[in-house]
Structure formats: structure tokens, C-alpha cells
PDB file of N, CA and C in Angstrom:
ATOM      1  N   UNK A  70      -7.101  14.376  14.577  1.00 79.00           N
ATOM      2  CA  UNK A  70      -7.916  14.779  13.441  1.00 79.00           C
ATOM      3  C   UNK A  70      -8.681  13.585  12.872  1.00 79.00           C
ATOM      4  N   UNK A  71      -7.911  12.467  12.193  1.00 88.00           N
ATOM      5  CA  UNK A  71      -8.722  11.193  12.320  1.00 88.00           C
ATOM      6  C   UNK A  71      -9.625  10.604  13.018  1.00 88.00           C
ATOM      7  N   UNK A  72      -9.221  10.839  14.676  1.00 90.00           N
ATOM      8  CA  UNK A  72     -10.744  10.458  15.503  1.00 90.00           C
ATOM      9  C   UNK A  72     -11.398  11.372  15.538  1.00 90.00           C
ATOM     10  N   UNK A  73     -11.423  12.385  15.167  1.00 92.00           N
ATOM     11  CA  UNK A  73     -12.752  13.440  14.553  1.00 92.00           C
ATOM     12  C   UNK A  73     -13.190  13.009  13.651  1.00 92.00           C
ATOM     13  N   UNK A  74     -13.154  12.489  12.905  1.00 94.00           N
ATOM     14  CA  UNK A  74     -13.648  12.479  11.375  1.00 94.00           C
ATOM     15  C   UNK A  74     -13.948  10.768  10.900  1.00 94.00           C
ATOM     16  N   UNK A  75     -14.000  10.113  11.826  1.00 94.00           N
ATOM     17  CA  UNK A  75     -14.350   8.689  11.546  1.00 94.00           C
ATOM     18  C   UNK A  75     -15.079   8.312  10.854  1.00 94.00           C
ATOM     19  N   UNK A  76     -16.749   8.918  11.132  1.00 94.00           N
ATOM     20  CA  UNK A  76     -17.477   8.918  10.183  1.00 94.00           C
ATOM     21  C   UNK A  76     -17.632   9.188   8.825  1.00 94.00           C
ATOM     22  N   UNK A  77     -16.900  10.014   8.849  1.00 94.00           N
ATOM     23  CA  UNK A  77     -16.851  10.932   7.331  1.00 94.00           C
ATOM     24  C   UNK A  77     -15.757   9.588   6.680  1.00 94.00           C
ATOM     25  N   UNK A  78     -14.765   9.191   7.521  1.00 94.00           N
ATOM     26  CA  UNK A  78     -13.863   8.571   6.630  1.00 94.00           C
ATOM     27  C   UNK A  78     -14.220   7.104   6.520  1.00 94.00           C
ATOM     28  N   UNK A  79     -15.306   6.552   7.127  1.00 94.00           N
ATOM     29  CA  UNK A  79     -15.739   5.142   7.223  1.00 94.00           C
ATOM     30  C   UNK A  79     -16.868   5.575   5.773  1.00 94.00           C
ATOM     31  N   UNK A  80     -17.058   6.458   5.677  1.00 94.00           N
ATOM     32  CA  UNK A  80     -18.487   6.755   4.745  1.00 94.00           C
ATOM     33  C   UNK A  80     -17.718   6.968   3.432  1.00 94.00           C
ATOM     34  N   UNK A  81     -16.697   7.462   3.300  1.00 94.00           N
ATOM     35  CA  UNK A  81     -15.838   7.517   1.992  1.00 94.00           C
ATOM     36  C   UNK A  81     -15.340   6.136   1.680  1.00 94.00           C
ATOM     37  N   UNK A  82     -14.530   5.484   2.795  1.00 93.00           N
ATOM     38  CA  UNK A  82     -14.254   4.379   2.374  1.00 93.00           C
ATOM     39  C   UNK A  82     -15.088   3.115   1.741  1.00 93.00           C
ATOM     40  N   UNK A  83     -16.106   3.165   2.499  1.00 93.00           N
ATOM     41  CA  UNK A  83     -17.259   1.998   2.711  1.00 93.00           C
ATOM     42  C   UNK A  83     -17.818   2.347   0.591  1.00 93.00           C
ATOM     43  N   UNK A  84     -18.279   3.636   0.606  1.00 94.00           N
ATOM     44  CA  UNK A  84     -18.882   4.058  -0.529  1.00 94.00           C
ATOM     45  C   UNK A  84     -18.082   4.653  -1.619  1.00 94.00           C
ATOM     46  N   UNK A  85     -17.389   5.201  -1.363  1.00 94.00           N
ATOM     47  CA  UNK A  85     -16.438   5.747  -2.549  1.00 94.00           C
ATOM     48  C   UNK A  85     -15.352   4.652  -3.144  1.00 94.00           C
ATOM     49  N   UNK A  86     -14.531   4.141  -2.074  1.00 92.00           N
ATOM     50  CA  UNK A  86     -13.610   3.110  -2.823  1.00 92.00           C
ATOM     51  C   UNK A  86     -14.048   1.415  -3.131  1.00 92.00           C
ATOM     52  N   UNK A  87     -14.979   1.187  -1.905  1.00 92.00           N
ATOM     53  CA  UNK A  87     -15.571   0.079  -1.763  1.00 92.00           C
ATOM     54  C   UNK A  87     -16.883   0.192  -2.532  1.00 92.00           C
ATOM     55  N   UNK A  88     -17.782   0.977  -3.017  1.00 92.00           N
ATOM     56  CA  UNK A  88     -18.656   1.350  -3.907  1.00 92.00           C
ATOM     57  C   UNK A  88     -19.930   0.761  -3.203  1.00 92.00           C
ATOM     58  N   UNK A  89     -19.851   0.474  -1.989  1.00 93.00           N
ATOM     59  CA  UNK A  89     -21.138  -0.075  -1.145  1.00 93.00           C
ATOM     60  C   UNK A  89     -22.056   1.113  -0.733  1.00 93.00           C
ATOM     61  N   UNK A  90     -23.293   0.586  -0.319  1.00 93.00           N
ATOM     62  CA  UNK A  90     -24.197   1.618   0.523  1.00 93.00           C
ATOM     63  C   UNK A  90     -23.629   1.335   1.798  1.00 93.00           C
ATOM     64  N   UNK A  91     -23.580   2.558   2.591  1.00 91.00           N
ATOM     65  CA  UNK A  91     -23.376   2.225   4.125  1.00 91.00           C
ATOM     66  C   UNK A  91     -24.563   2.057   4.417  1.00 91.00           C
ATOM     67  N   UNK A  92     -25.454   1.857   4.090  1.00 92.00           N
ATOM     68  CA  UNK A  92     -27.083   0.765   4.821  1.00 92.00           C
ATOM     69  C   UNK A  92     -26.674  -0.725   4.561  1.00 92.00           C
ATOM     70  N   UNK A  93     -25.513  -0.849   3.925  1.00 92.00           N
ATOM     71  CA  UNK A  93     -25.435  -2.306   4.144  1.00 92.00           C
ATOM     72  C   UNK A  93     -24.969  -2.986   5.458  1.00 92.00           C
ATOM     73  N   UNK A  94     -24.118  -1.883   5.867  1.00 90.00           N
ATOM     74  CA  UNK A  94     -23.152  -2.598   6.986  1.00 90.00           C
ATOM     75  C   UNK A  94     -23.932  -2.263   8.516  1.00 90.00           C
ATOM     76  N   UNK A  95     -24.186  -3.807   8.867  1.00 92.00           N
ATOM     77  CA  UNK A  95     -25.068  -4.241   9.933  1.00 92.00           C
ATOM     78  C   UNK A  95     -24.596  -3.440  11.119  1.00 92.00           C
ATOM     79  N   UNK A  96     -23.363  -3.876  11.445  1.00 94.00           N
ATOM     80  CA  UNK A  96     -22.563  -3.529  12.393  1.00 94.00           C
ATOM     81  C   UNK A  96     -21.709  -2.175  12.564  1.00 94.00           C
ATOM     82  N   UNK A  97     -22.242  -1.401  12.107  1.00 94.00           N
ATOM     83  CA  UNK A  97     -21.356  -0.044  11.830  1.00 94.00           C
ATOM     84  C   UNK A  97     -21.091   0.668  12.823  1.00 94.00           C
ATOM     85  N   UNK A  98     -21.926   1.193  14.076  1.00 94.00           N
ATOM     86  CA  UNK A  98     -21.572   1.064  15.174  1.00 94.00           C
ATOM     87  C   UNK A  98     -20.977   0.951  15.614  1.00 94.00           C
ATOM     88  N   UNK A  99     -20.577  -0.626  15.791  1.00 96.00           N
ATOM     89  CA  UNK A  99     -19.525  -1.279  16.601  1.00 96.00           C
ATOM     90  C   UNK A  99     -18.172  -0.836  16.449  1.00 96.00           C
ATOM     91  N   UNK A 100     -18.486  -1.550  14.708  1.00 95.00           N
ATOM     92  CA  UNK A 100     -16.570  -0.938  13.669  1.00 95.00           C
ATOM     93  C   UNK A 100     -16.301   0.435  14.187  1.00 95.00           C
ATOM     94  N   UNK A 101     -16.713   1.622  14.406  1.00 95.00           N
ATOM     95  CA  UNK A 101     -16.953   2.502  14.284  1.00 95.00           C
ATOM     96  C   UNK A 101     -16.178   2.916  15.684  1.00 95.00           C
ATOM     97  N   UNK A 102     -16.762   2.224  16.801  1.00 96.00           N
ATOM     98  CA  UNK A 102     -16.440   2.013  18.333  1.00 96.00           C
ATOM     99  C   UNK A 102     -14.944   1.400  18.908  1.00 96.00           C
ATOM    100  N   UNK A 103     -14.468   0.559  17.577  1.00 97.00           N
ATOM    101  CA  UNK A 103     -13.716   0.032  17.739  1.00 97.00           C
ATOM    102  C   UNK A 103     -12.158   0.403  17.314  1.00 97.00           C
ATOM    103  N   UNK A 104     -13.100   1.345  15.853  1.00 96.00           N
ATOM    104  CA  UNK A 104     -11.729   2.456  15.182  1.00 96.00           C
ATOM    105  C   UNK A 104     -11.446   3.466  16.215  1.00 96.00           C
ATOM    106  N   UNK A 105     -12.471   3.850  16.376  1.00 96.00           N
ATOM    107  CA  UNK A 105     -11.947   5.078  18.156  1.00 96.00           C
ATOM    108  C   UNK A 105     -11.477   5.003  19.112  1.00 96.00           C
ATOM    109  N   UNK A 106     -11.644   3.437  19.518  1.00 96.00           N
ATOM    110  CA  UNK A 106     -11.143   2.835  20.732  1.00 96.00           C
ATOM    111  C   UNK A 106      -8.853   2.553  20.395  1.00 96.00           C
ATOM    112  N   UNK A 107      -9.098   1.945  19.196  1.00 94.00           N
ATOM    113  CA  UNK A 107      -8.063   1.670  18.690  1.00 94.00           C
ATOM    114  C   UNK A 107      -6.817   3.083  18.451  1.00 94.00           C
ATOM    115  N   UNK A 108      -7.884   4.192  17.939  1.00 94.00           N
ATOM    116  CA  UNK A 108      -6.967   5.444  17.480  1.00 94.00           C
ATOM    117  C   UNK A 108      -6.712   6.120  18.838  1.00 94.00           C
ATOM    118  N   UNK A 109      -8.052   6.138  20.141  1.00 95.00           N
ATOM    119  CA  UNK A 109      -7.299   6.666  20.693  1.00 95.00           C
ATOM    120  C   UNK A 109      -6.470   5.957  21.797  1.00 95.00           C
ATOM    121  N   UNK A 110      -6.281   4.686  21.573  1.00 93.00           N
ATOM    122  CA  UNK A 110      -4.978   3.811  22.312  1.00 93.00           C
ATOM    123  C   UNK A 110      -4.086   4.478  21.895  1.00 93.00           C
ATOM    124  N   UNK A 111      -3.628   4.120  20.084  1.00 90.00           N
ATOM    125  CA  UNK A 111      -2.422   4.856  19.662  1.00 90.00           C
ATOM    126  C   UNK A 111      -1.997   6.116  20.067  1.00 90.00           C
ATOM    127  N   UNK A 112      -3.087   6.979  20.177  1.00 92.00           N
ATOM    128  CA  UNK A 112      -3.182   8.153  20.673  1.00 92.00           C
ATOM    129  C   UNK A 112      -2.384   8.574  22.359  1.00 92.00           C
ATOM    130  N   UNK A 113      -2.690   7.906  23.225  1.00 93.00           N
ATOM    131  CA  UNK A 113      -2.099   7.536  24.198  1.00 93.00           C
ATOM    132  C   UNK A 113      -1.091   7.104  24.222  1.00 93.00           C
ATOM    133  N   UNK A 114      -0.732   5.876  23.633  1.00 89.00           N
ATOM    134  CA  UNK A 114       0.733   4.912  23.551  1.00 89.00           C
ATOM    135  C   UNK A 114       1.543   4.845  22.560  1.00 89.00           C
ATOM    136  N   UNK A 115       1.406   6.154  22.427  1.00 86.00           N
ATOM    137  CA  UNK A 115       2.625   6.408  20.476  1.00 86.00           C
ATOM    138  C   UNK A 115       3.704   5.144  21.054  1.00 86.00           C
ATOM    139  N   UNK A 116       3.962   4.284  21.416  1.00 87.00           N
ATOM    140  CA  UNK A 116       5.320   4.010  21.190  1.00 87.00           C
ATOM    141  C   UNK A 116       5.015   2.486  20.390  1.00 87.00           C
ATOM    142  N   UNK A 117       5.460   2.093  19.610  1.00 79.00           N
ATOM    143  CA  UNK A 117       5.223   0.741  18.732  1.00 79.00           C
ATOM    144  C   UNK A 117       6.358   0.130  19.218  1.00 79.00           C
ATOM    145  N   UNK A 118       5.725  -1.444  19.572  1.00 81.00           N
ATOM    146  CA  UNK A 118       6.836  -2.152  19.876  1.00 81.00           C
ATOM    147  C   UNK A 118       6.854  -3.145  18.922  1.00 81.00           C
ATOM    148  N   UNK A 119       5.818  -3.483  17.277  1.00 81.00           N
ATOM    149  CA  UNK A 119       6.493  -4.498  16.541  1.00 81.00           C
ATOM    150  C   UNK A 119       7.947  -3.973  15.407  1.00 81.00           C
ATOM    151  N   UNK A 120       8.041  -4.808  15.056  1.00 87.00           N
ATOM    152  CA  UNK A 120       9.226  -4.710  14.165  1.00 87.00           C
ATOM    153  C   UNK A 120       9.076  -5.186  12.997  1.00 87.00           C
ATOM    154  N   UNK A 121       8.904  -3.960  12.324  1.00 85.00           N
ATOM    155  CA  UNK A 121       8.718  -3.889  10.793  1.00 85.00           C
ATOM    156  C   UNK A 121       9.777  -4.851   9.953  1.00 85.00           C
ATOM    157  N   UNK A 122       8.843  -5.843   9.174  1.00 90.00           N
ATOM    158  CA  UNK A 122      10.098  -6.310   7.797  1.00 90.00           C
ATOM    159  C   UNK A 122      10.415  -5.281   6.974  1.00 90.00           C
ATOM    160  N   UNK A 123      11.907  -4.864   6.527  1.00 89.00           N
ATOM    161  CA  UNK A 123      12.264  -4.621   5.836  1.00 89.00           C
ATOM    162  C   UNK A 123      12.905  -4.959   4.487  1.00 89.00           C
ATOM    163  N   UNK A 124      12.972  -4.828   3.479  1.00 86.00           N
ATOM    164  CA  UNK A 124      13.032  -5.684   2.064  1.00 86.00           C
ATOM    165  C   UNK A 124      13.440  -4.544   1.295  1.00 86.00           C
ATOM    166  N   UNK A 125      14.697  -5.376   0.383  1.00 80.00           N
ATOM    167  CA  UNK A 125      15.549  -4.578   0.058  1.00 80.00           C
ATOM    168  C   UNK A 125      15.425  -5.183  -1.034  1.00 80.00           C
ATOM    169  N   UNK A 126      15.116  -4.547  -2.112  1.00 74.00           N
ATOM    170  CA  UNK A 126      15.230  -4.941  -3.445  1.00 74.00           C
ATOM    171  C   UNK A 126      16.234  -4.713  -4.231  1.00 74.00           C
ATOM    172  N   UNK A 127      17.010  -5.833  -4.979  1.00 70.00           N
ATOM    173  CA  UNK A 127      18.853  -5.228  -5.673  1.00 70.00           C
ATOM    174  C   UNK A 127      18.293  -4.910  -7.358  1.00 70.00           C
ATOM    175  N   UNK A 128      17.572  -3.946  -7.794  1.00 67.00           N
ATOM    176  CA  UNK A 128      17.532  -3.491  -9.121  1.00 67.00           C
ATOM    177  C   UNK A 128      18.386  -3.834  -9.848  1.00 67.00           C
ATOM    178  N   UNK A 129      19.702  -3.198  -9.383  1.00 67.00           N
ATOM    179  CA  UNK A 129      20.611  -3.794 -10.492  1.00 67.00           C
ATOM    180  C   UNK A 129      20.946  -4.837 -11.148  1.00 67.00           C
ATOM    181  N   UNK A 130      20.750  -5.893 -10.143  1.00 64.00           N
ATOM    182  CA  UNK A 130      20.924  -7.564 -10.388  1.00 64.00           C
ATOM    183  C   UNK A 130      19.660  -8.161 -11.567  1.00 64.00           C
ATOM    184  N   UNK A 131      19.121  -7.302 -11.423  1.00 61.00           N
ATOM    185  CA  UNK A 131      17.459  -7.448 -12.028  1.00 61.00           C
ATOM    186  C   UNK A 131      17.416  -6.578 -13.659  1.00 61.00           C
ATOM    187  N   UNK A 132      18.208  -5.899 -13.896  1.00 64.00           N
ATOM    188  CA  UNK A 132      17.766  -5.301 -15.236  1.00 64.00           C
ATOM    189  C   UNK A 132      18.450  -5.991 -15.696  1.00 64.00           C
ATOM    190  N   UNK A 133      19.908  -6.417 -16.008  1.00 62.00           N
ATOM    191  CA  UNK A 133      20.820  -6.859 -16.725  1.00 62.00           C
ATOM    192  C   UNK A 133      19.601  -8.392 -17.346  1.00 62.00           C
ATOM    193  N   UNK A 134      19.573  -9.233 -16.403  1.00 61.00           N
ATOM    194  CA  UNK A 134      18.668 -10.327 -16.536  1.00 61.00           C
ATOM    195  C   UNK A 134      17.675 -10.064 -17.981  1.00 61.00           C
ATOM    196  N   UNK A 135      16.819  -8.885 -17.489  1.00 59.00           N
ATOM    197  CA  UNK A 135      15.646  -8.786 -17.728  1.00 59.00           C
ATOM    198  C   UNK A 135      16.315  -8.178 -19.309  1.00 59.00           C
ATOM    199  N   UNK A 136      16.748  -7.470 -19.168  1.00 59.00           N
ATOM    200  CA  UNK A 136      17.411  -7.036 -20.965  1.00 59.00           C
ATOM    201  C   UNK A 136      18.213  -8.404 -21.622  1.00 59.00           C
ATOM    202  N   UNK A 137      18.871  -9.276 -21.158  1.00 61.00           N
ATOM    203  CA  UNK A 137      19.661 -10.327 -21.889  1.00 61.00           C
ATOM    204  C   UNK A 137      18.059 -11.633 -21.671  1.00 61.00           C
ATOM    205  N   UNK A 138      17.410 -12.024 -20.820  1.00 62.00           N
ATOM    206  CA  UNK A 138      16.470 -12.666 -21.540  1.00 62.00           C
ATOM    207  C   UNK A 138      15.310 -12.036 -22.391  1.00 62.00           C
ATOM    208  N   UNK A 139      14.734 -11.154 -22.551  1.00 58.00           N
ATOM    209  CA  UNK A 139      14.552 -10.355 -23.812  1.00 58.00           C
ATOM    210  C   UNK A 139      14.940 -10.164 -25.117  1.00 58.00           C
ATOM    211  N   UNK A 140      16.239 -10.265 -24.899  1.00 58.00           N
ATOM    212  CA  UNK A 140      17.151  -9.829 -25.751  1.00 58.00           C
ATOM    213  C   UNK A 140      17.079  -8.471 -26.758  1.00 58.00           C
ATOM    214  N   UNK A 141      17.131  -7.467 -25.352  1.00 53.00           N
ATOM    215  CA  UNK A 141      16.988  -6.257 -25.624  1.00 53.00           C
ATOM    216  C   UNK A 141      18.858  -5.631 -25.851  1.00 53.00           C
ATOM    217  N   UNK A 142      19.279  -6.435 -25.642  1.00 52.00           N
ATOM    218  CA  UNK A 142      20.792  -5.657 -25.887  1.00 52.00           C
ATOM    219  C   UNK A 142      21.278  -5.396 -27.569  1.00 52.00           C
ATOM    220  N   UNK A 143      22.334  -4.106 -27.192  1.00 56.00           N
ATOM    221  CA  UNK A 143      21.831  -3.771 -28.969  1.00 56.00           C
ATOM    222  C   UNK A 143      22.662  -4.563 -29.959  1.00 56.00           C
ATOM    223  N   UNK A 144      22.264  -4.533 -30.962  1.00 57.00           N
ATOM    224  CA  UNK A 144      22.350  -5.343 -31.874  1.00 57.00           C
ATOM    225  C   UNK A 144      24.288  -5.032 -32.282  1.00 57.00           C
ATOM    226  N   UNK A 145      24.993  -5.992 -32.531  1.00 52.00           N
ATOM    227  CA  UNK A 145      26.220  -6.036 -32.768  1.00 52.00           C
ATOM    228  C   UNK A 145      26.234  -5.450 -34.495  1.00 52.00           C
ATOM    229  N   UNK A 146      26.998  -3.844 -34.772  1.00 53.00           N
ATOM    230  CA  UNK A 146      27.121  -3.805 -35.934  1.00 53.00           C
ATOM    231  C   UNK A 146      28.561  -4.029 -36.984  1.00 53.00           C
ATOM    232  N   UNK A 147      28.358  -4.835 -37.957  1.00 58.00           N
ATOM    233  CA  UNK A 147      29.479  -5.772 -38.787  1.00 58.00           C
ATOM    234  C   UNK A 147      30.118  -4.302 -39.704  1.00 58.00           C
ATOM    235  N   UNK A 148      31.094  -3.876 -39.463  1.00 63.00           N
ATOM    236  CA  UNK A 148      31.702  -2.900 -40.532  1.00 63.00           C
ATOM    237  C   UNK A 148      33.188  -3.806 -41.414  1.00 63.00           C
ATOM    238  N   UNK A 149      32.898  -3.590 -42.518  1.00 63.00           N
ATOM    239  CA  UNK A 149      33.468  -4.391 -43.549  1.00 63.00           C
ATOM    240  C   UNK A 149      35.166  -3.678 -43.654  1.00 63.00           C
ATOM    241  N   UNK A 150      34.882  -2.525 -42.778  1.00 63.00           N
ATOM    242  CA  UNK A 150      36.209  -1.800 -42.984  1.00 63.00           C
ATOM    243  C   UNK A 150      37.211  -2.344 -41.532  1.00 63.00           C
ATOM    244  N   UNK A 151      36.643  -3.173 -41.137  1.00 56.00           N
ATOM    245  CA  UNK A 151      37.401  -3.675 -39.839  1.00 56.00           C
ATOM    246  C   UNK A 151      38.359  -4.460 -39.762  1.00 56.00           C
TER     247      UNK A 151
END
């Protein structure tokens, strides 16, 4: 579906998110030749052989921090009847 629609999606990207005229881009063609060439490799060779980093973020270790340098923890209340 993507290598159908290259154009349409090089023309959204280029102008809608990138806010350019596509009369700017000299080489469009080529890019163009090269996204098709590329999608339909993948297309052919579904199998990926790099190896994704994975990154594990520990939240928990991270709020405690973030509330005691703040000093968002709640306020200690003094009762006289104690």
C-alpha cells in the first residue's frame, strides 16, 4: 500500500509537515526511485537482521528523587494532643 502511494506521501510530508513547496526539491525523482527501490527490497526480504537497542527505563527509582528534591512530600502535621 505504501509503494502505491509514494507520491501522495512524499507530497504530504515534503508540504504538510515540512511546510515546503515540492517545486523546491531538485531531486525528487530520484528520492522517489529510491523510496521504491528500498520498500520494495523490504518487500521481498521481510527478514531484518539488525538488532534493535532496547532501553528500559526504572520510573520508580525516578519519582521518589523527583518528589524529595522538589520537596513535594507532604508536609509533617504537629498535633499538640500527642
Amino acid at each position: 500500500y505504501l509503494i502505491d502511494n509514494v507520491d501522495r506521501t512524499l507530497q504530504q510530508s515534503i508540504e504538510i509537515e515540512e511546510k515546503l513547496s515540492i517545486d523546491l526539491i531538485e531531486n525528487l525523482s530520484d528520492i522517489k526511485e529510491d523510496i521504491q527501490q528500498q520498500l520494495q527490497h523490504l518487500k521481498n526480504v521481510p527478514n531484518r537482521l539488525e538488532n534493535p537497542n532496547i532501553y528500559h527505563l526504572d520510573a520508580d527509582a525516578v519519582y521518589p528523587n523527583i518528589i524529595l528534591t522538589n520537596r513535594l512530600q507532604p508536609s509533617t502535621i504537629a498535633d499538640s494532643t500527642l
